[in-house]
mmCIF file of C-alpha atoms and ligand atoms in Angstrom:
data_model
loop_
_atom_site.group_PDB
_atom_site.id
_atom_site.type_symbol
_atom_site.label_atom_id
_atom_site.label_comp_id
_atom_site.label_asym_id
_atom_site.label_seq_id
_atom_site.Cartn_x
_atom_site.Cartn_y
_atom_site.Cartn_z
ATOM 1 C CA MET D 1071 77.481 124.806 36.200
ATOM 2 C CA GLY D 1072 79.076 121.367 36.501
ATOM 3 C CA GLN D 1073 77.311 118.057 36.662
ATOM 4 C CA MET D 1074 75.273 116.946 39.667
ATOM 5 C CA LEU D 1075 77.100 114.689 42.113
ATOM 6 C CA ARG D 1076 75.060 111.869 43.658
ATOM 7 C CA VAL D 1077 76.417 110.961 47.079
ATOM 8 C CA ALA D 1078 75.378 107.884 49.106
ATOM 9 C CA LEU D 1079 75.535 108.788 52.793
ATOM 10 C CA PRO D 1080 75.430 106.069 55.462
ATOM 11 C CA LYS D 1081 72.459 106.580 57.792
ATOM 12 C CA GLY D 1082 73.463 107.186 61.402
ATOM 13 C CA ARG D 1083 76.191 108.956 63.325
ATOM 14 C CA LEU D 1084 78.924 108.496 60.724
ATOM 15 C CA GLY D 1085 76.671 109.854 57.979
ATOM 16 C CA ASP D 1086 75.778 112.862 60.145
ATOM 17 C CA GLN D 1087 79.458 113.605 60.732
ATOM 18 C CA VAL D 1088 80.261 113.327 57.025
ATOM 19 C CA TYR D 1089 77.306 115.513 56.085
ATOM 20 C CA ASP D 1090 78.579 118.186 58.511
ATOM 21 C CA MET D 1091 81.964 118.078 56.775
ATOM 22 C CA LEU D 1092 80.299 118.390 53.361
ATOM 23 C CA GLU D 1093 78.205 121.290 54.620
ATOM 24 C CA ARG D 1094 81.353 123.091 55.726
ATOM 25 C CA CYS D 1095 82.770 122.465 52.229
ATOM 26 C CA GLY D 1096 79.799 124.287 50.693
ATOM 27 C CA TYR D 1097 77.693 121.245 49.734
ATOM 28 C CA GLU D 1098 74.868 122.016 52.130
ATOM 29 C CA CYS D 1099 71.376 120.623 51.856
ATOM 30 C CA PRO D 1100 69.807 121.708 55.178
ATOM 31 C CA GLU D 1101 66.589 119.750 54.683
ATOM 32 C CA ILE D 1102 68.593 116.617 55.451
ATOM 33 C CA LYS D 1103 68.656 117.616 59.126
ATOM 34 C CA ASP D 1104 64.873 117.967 59.428
ATOM 35 C CA GLY D 1105 64.504 114.348 60.510
ATOM 36 C CA SER D 1106 62.089 113.526 57.702
ATOM 37 C CA ARG D 1107 61.719 110.032 56.225
ATOM 38 C CA LYS D 1108 62.795 111.254 52.802
ATOM 39 C CA LEU D 1109 65.642 109.338 51.211
ATOM 40 C CA ILE D 1110 66.809 111.840 48.570
ATOM 41 C CA PHE D 1111 67.885 115.417 49.217
ATOM 42 C CA THR D 1112 68.905 117.732 46.404
ATOM 43 C CA ASN D 1113 70.579 121.122 46.232
ATOM 44 C CA GLU D 1114 70.588 121.946 42.523
ATOM 45 C CA GLU D 1115 72.453 125.182 43.025
ATOM 46 C CA LYS D 1116 75.364 123.396 44.709
ATOM 47 C CA GLY D 1117 75.161 120.490 42.258
ATOM 48 C CA VAL D 1118 74.725 117.833 44.913
ATOM 49 C CA GLN D 1119 72.198 115.134 45.669
ATOM 50 C CA TYR D 1120 72.336 112.973 48.794
ATOM 51 C CA PHE D 1121 70.900 109.463 49.230
ATOM 52 C CA GLN D 1122 70.305 108.063 52.703
ATOM 53 C CA VAL D 1123 71.267 104.408 52.695
ATOM 54 C CA LYS D 1124 72.167 101.659 55.139
ATOM 55 C CA PRO D 1125 75.936 101.731 55.789
ATOM 56 C CA THR D 1126 76.476 98.245 54.360
ATOM 57 C CA ASP D 1127 74.584 99.172 51.175
ATOM 58 C CA VAL D 1128 76.659 102.264 50.284
ATOM 59 C CA VAL D 1129 79.181 100.215 48.289
ATOM 60 C CA LYS D 1130 76.408 98.651 46.197
ATOM 61 C CA TYR D 1131 75.007 102.026 45.137
ATOM 62 C CA VAL D 1132 78.481 103.268 44.263
ATOM 63 C CA GLU D 1133 79.794 100.120 42.597
ATOM 64 C CA ARG D 1134 76.790 99.921 40.256
ATOM 65 C CA GLY D 1135 76.785 103.644 39.515
ATOM 66 C CA ALA D 1136 73.466 104.590 41.153
ATOM 67 C CA ALA D 1137 75.617 106.980 43.191
ATOM 68 C CA ASP D 1138 78.832 108.660 42.026
ATOM 69 C CA LEU D 1139 80.330 108.859 45.482
ATOM 70 C CA GLY D 1140 79.771 107.300 48.867
ATOM 71 C CA ILE D 1141 81.140 107.026 52.361
ATOM 72 C CA ALA D 1142 81.929 103.558 53.642
ATOM 73 C CA GLY D 1143 83.981 102.061 56.447
ATOM 74 C CA ARG D 1144 87.138 100.193 55.508
ATOM 75 C CA ASP D 1145 85.512 97.122 57.078
ATOM 76 C CA ILE D 1146 82.721 97.162 54.494
ATOM 77 C CA LEU D 1147 85.141 97.781 51.615
ATOM 78 C CA LEU D 1148 87.301 94.837 52.639
ATOM 79 C CA GLU D 1149 84.393 92.538 53.383
ATOM 80 C CA TYR D 1150 82.635 93.068 50.059
ATOM 81 C CA GLU D 1151 85.830 93.554 47.973
ATOM 82 C CA SER D 1152 84.054 96.290 46.046
ATOM 83 C CA ASP D 1153 85.248 97.450 42.637
ATOM 84 C CA VAL D 1154 85.339 101.184 43.405
ATOM 85 C CA TYR D 1155 88.008 103.861 43.731
ATOM 86 C CA GLU D 1156 88.997 104.777 47.265
ATOM 87 C CA LEU D 1157 89.661 108.517 47.141
ATOM 88 C CA LEU D 1158 90.244 109.647 50.697
ATOM 89 C CA ASP D 1159 90.636 108.486 54.290
ATOM 90 C CA LEU D 1160 88.235 110.735 56.192
ATOM 91 C CA LYS D 1161 89.859 109.752 59.516
ATOM 92 C CA ILE D 1162 86.518 109.534 61.287
ATOM 93 C CA GLY D 1163 84.502 106.520 62.367
ATOM 94 C CA LYS D 1164 87.724 105.100 63.733
ATOM 95 C CA CYS D 1165 87.657 101.645 65.263
ATOM 96 C CA ARG D 1166 89.445 98.316 64.792
ATOM 97 C CA MET D 1167 88.558 94.839 63.641
ATOM 98 C CA CYS D 1168 89.481 92.353 66.339
ATOM 99 C CA VAL D 1169 89.364 88.776 67.433
ATOM 100 C CA ALA D 1170 87.756 88.770 70.877
ATOM 101 C CA GLY D 1171 86.894 86.083 73.381
ATOM 102 C CA PRO D 1172 85.985 85.446 77.007
ATOM 103 C CA ASN D 1173 88.360 86.733 79.694
ATOM 104 C CA GLY D 1174 90.851 83.963 80.365
ATOM 105 C CA PHE D 1175 90.221 82.236 77.039
ATOM 106 C CA HIS D 1176 92.829 79.678 75.959
ATOM 107 C CA GLU D 1177 92.701 78.182 72.505
ATOM 108 C CA ASN D 1178 92.647 74.382 72.455
ATOM 109 C CA PRO D 1179 95.115 73.390 69.719
ATOM 110 C CA GLU D 1180 93.438 69.978 69.460
ATOM 111 C CA LYS D 1181 90.143 71.552 68.387
ATOM 112 C CA ARG D 1182 89.007 73.652 65.408
ATOM 113 C CA LEU D 1183 88.431 77.198 66.575
ATOM 114 C CA VAL D 1184 84.768 78.240 66.172
ATOM 115 C CA VAL D 1185 84.491 81.894 65.099
ATOM 116 C CA ALA D 1186 81.260 83.944 64.944
ATOM 117 C CA THR D 1187 81.213 87.121 62.866
ATOM 118 C CA LYS D 1188 79.353 89.493 60.583
ATOM 119 C CA PHE D 1189 82.560 89.755 58.509
ATOM 120 C CA LYS D 1190 83.034 86.329 56.979
ATOM 121 C CA ASN D 1191 85.587 87.359 54.362
ATOM 122 C CA ILE D 1192 87.755 89.412 56.682
ATOM 123 C CA ALA D 1193 87.724 86.689 59.340
ATOM 124 C CA GLY D 1194 88.216 83.886 56.801
ATOM 125 C CA ASN D 1195 91.169 85.628 55.131
ATOM 126 C CA TYR D 1196 92.789 86.532 58.445
ATOM 127 C CA PHE D 1197 92.805 82.972 59.784
ATOM 128 C CA ALA D 1198 93.665 81.474 56.368
ATOM 129 C CA GLU D 1199 96.764 83.713 56.126
ATOM 130 C CA GLN D 1200 97.909 82.242 59.406
ATOM 131 C CA GLY D 1201 97.170 78.723 58.242
ATOM 132 C CA ARG D 1202 94.601 78.303 61.013
ATOM 133 C CA ASP D 1203 91.707 76.008 60.225
ATOM 134 C CA ILE D 1204 88.487 77.448 61.644
ATOM 135 C CA ASP D 1205 84.747 76.869 61.705
ATOM 136 C CA LEU D 1206 83.075 80.150 60.675
ATOM 137 C CA ILE D 1207 79.539 81.104 61.693
ATOM 138 C CA LYS D 1208 77.959 84.137 59.995
ATOM 139 C CA LEU D 1209 75.727 86.210 62.287
ATOM 140 C CA HIS D 1210 73.964 89.519 61.640
ATOM 141 C CA GLY D 1211 74.275 91.321 64.967
ATOM 142 C CA SER D 1212 74.819 91.002 68.743
ATOM 143 C CA ILE D 1213 77.940 89.015 67.897
ATOM 144 C CA GLU D 1214 79.203 89.253 71.475
ATOM 145 C CA LEU D 1215 76.500 86.869 72.626
ATOM 146 C CA ALA D 1216 77.933 83.923 70.661
ATOM 147 C CA PRO D 1217 80.936 83.018 72.863
ATOM 148 C CA ILE D 1218 78.993 83.720 76.062
ATOM 149 C CA VAL D 1219 76.332 81.129 75.322
ATOM 150 C CA GLY D 1220 78.689 78.647 73.672
ATOM 151 C CA LEU D 1221 77.738 79.172 70.030
ATOM 152 C CA SER D 1222 81.382 80.009 69.251
ATOM 153 C CA ASP D 1223 84.797 80.120 70.940
ATOM 154 C CA VAL D 1224 85.650 83.637 69.769
ATOM 155 C CA ILE D 1225 84.267 86.443 67.592
ATOM 156 C CA VAL D 1226 85.649 88.718 64.906
ATOM 157 C CA ASP D 1227 84.003 92.102 65.275
ATOM 158 C CA ILE D 1228 84.433 95.840 65.396
ATOM 159 C CA VAL D 1229 85.680 97.373 68.633
ATOM 160 C CA GLU D 1230 85.292 101.099 69.107
ATOM 161 C CA THR D 1231 85.211 102.090 72.783
ATOM 162 C CA GLY D 1232 85.507 98.492 74.001
ATOM 163 C CA ASN D 1233 82.399 98.957 76.171
ATOM 164 C CA THR D 1234 80.407 96.148 74.564
ATOM 165 C CA LEU D 1235 83.237 93.683 75.160
ATOM 166 C CA ARG D 1236 83.793 94.826 78.756
ATOM 167 C CA GLU D 1237 80.120 94.686 79.647
ATOM 168 C CA ASN D 1238 79.985 91.121 78.390
ATOM 169 C CA ASN D 1239 83.203 89.907 80.071
ATOM 170 C CA LEU D 1240 85.035 89.600 76.788
ATOM 171 C CA LYS D 1241 88.395 91.002 75.719
ATOM 172 C CA VAL D 1242 90.429 91.689 72.608
ATOM 173 C CA LEU D 1243 92.699 88.738 71.807
ATOM 174 C CA GLU D 1244 94.161 89.942 68.482
ATOM 175 C CA THR D 1245 93.823 93.123 66.418
ATOM 176 C CA ILE D 1246 93.274 92.463 62.717
ATOM 177 C CA ILE D 1247 93.150 95.944 61.135
ATOM 178 C CA PRO D 1248 92.426 99.580 61.984
ATOM 179 C CA ILE D 1249 89.232 100.926 60.413
ATOM 180 C CA SER D 1250 88.095 104.404 59.378
ATOM 181 C CA ALA D 1251 85.611 105.919 56.938
ATOM 182 C CA ARG D 1252 86.624 106.313 53.278
ATOM 183 C CA LEU D 1253 85.316 108.425 50.422
ATOM 184 C CA ILE D 1254 84.705 106.087 47.491
ATOM 185 C CA ALA D 1255 83.806 106.721 43.847
ATOM 186 C CA ASN D 1256 82.210 104.818 41.010
ATOM 187 C CA LYS D 1257 84.887 104.162 38.388
ATOM 188 C CA ALA D 1258 82.878 105.381 35.378
ATOM 189 C CA SER D 1259 81.614 108.455 37.253
ATOM 190 C CA PHE D 1260 85.199 109.332 38.012
ATOM 191 C CA GLN D 1261 85.937 109.445 34.273
ATOM 192 C CA PHE D 1262 82.870 111.530 33.397
ATOM 193 C CA LYS D 1263 82.710 113.842 36.407
ATOM 194 C CA THR D 1264 86.412 114.097 37.221
ATOM 195 C CA LYS D 1265 86.419 117.817 37.908
ATOM 196 C CA GLU D 1266 83.358 117.783 40.187
ATOM 197 C CA ILE D 1267 84.572 114.726 42.081
ATOM 198 C CA GLU D 1268 88.089 116.059 42.553
ATOM 199 C CA THR D 1269 86.732 119.390 43.762
ATOM 200 C CA MET D 1270 84.660 117.655 46.435
ATOM 201 C CA ARG D 1271 87.507 115.311 47.397
ATOM 202 C CA ASP D 1272 89.988 118.171 47.730
ATOM 203 C CA ALA D 1273 87.584 120.212 49.860
ATOM 204 C CA LEU D 1274 87.052 117.224 52.151
ATOM 205 C CA ALA D 1275 90.800 116.548 52.287
ATOM 206 C CA GLU D 1276 91.317 120.108 53.474
ATOM 207 C CA GLN D 1277 88.772 119.559 56.263
ATOM 208 C CA VAL D 1278 90.482 116.330 57.297
ATOM 209 C CA GLU D 1279 93.868 118.069 57.451
ATOM 210 C CA LYS D 1280 92.437 120.945 59.444
ATOM 211 C CA LYS D 1281 90.912 118.569 61.997
ATOM 212 C CA GLU D 1282 94.123 116.571 62.288
ATOM 213 C CA ALA D 1283 96.135 119.776 62.808
ATOM 214 C CA GLU D 1284 93.725 120.889 65.576
ATOM 215 C CA LYS D 1285 94.321 117.588 67.400
ATOM 216 C CA LYS D 1286 98.072 118.232 67.598
HETATM 217 C C1 PRP N 58 79.111 97.372 66.824
HETATM 218 C C2 PRP N 58 80.023 96.168 66.978
HETATM 219 C C3 PRP N 58 80.107 96.002 68.475
HETATM 220 C C4 PRP N 58 80.029 97.430 68.967
HETATM 221 C C5 PRP N 58 81.424 97.910 69.338
HETATM 222 O O1 PRP N 58 77.808 96.920 66.964
HETATM 223 O O2 PRP N 58 79.466 95.047 66.329
HETATM 224 O O3 PRP N 58 79.044 95.247 68.963
HETATM 225 O O4 PRP N 58 79.502 98.228 67.910
HETATM 226 O O5 PRP N 58 81.411 99.203 69.885
HETATM 227 P P1 PRP N 58 82.080 99.529 71.291
HETATM 228 O O6 PRP N 58 83.453 98.961 71.303
HETATM 229 O O7 PRP N 58 82.095 101.051 71.334
HETATM 230 O O8 PRP N 58 81.220 98.947 72.365
HETATM 231 P P2 PRP N 58 76.553 97.726 66.456
HETATM 232 O O9 PRP N 58 76.245 98.824 67.405
HETATM 233 O O10 PRP N 58 76.760 98.127 65.043
HETATM 234 O O11 PRP N 58 75.380 96.643 66.568
HETATM 235 P P3 PRP N 58 75.303 95.086 66.235
HETATM 236 O O12 PRP N 58 75.842 94.361 67.415
HETATM 237 O O13 PRP N 58 73.861 94.849 66.036
HETATM 238 O O14 PRP N 58 76.117 94.846 65.014
#
């Protein structure tokens, strides 16, 4: 038998979707669906161990080698500039990173634009590339509130359905990048467990292709 693969799964809907894909690939660990508070799930026979972690923490487990593989959104990978291999676009968890502001917003060129965001690096780089001088405020959630109550002029945040923006009378002003979930690997693990990692990646790639073909 090959070596055990340790996989950091993001808790929540994205993690559930990825686990379902892995289950279909033969890496099942049914206990994971029991809704327990356990954080580690192992299937020795299939050579896989899953960790349940917060989505933003996945890259840390993988980068430092506590996990061999992980699933992280492109937003997190760009924000934390993680030193990991990106192996596959899973084409799920699709959304986009946007600049959004109140309906009818007009930028005042005389004033520094005040931007609230959870994604300081992405926002900072985006405006810097355009030579726009901004005042950046880092928040941890409910970003949409900031421009409504006058904490900021605009926000940089993730837009999926657009419901949150609509319900708060905000709209997309600029799209920065499309986002989707990626399979990532620790660089050293990839050297030592190449065969096991490539087998899992290829099985997932097949699933992704199948799903894409069904959509057409
Ligand atoms: C994310 C994001 C938006 C919302 C976008 O928030 O920050 O608020 O989802 O989704 P939508 O376009 O489908 O409405 P999340 O639910 O992660 O909570 P947060 O505001 O606490 O970050």
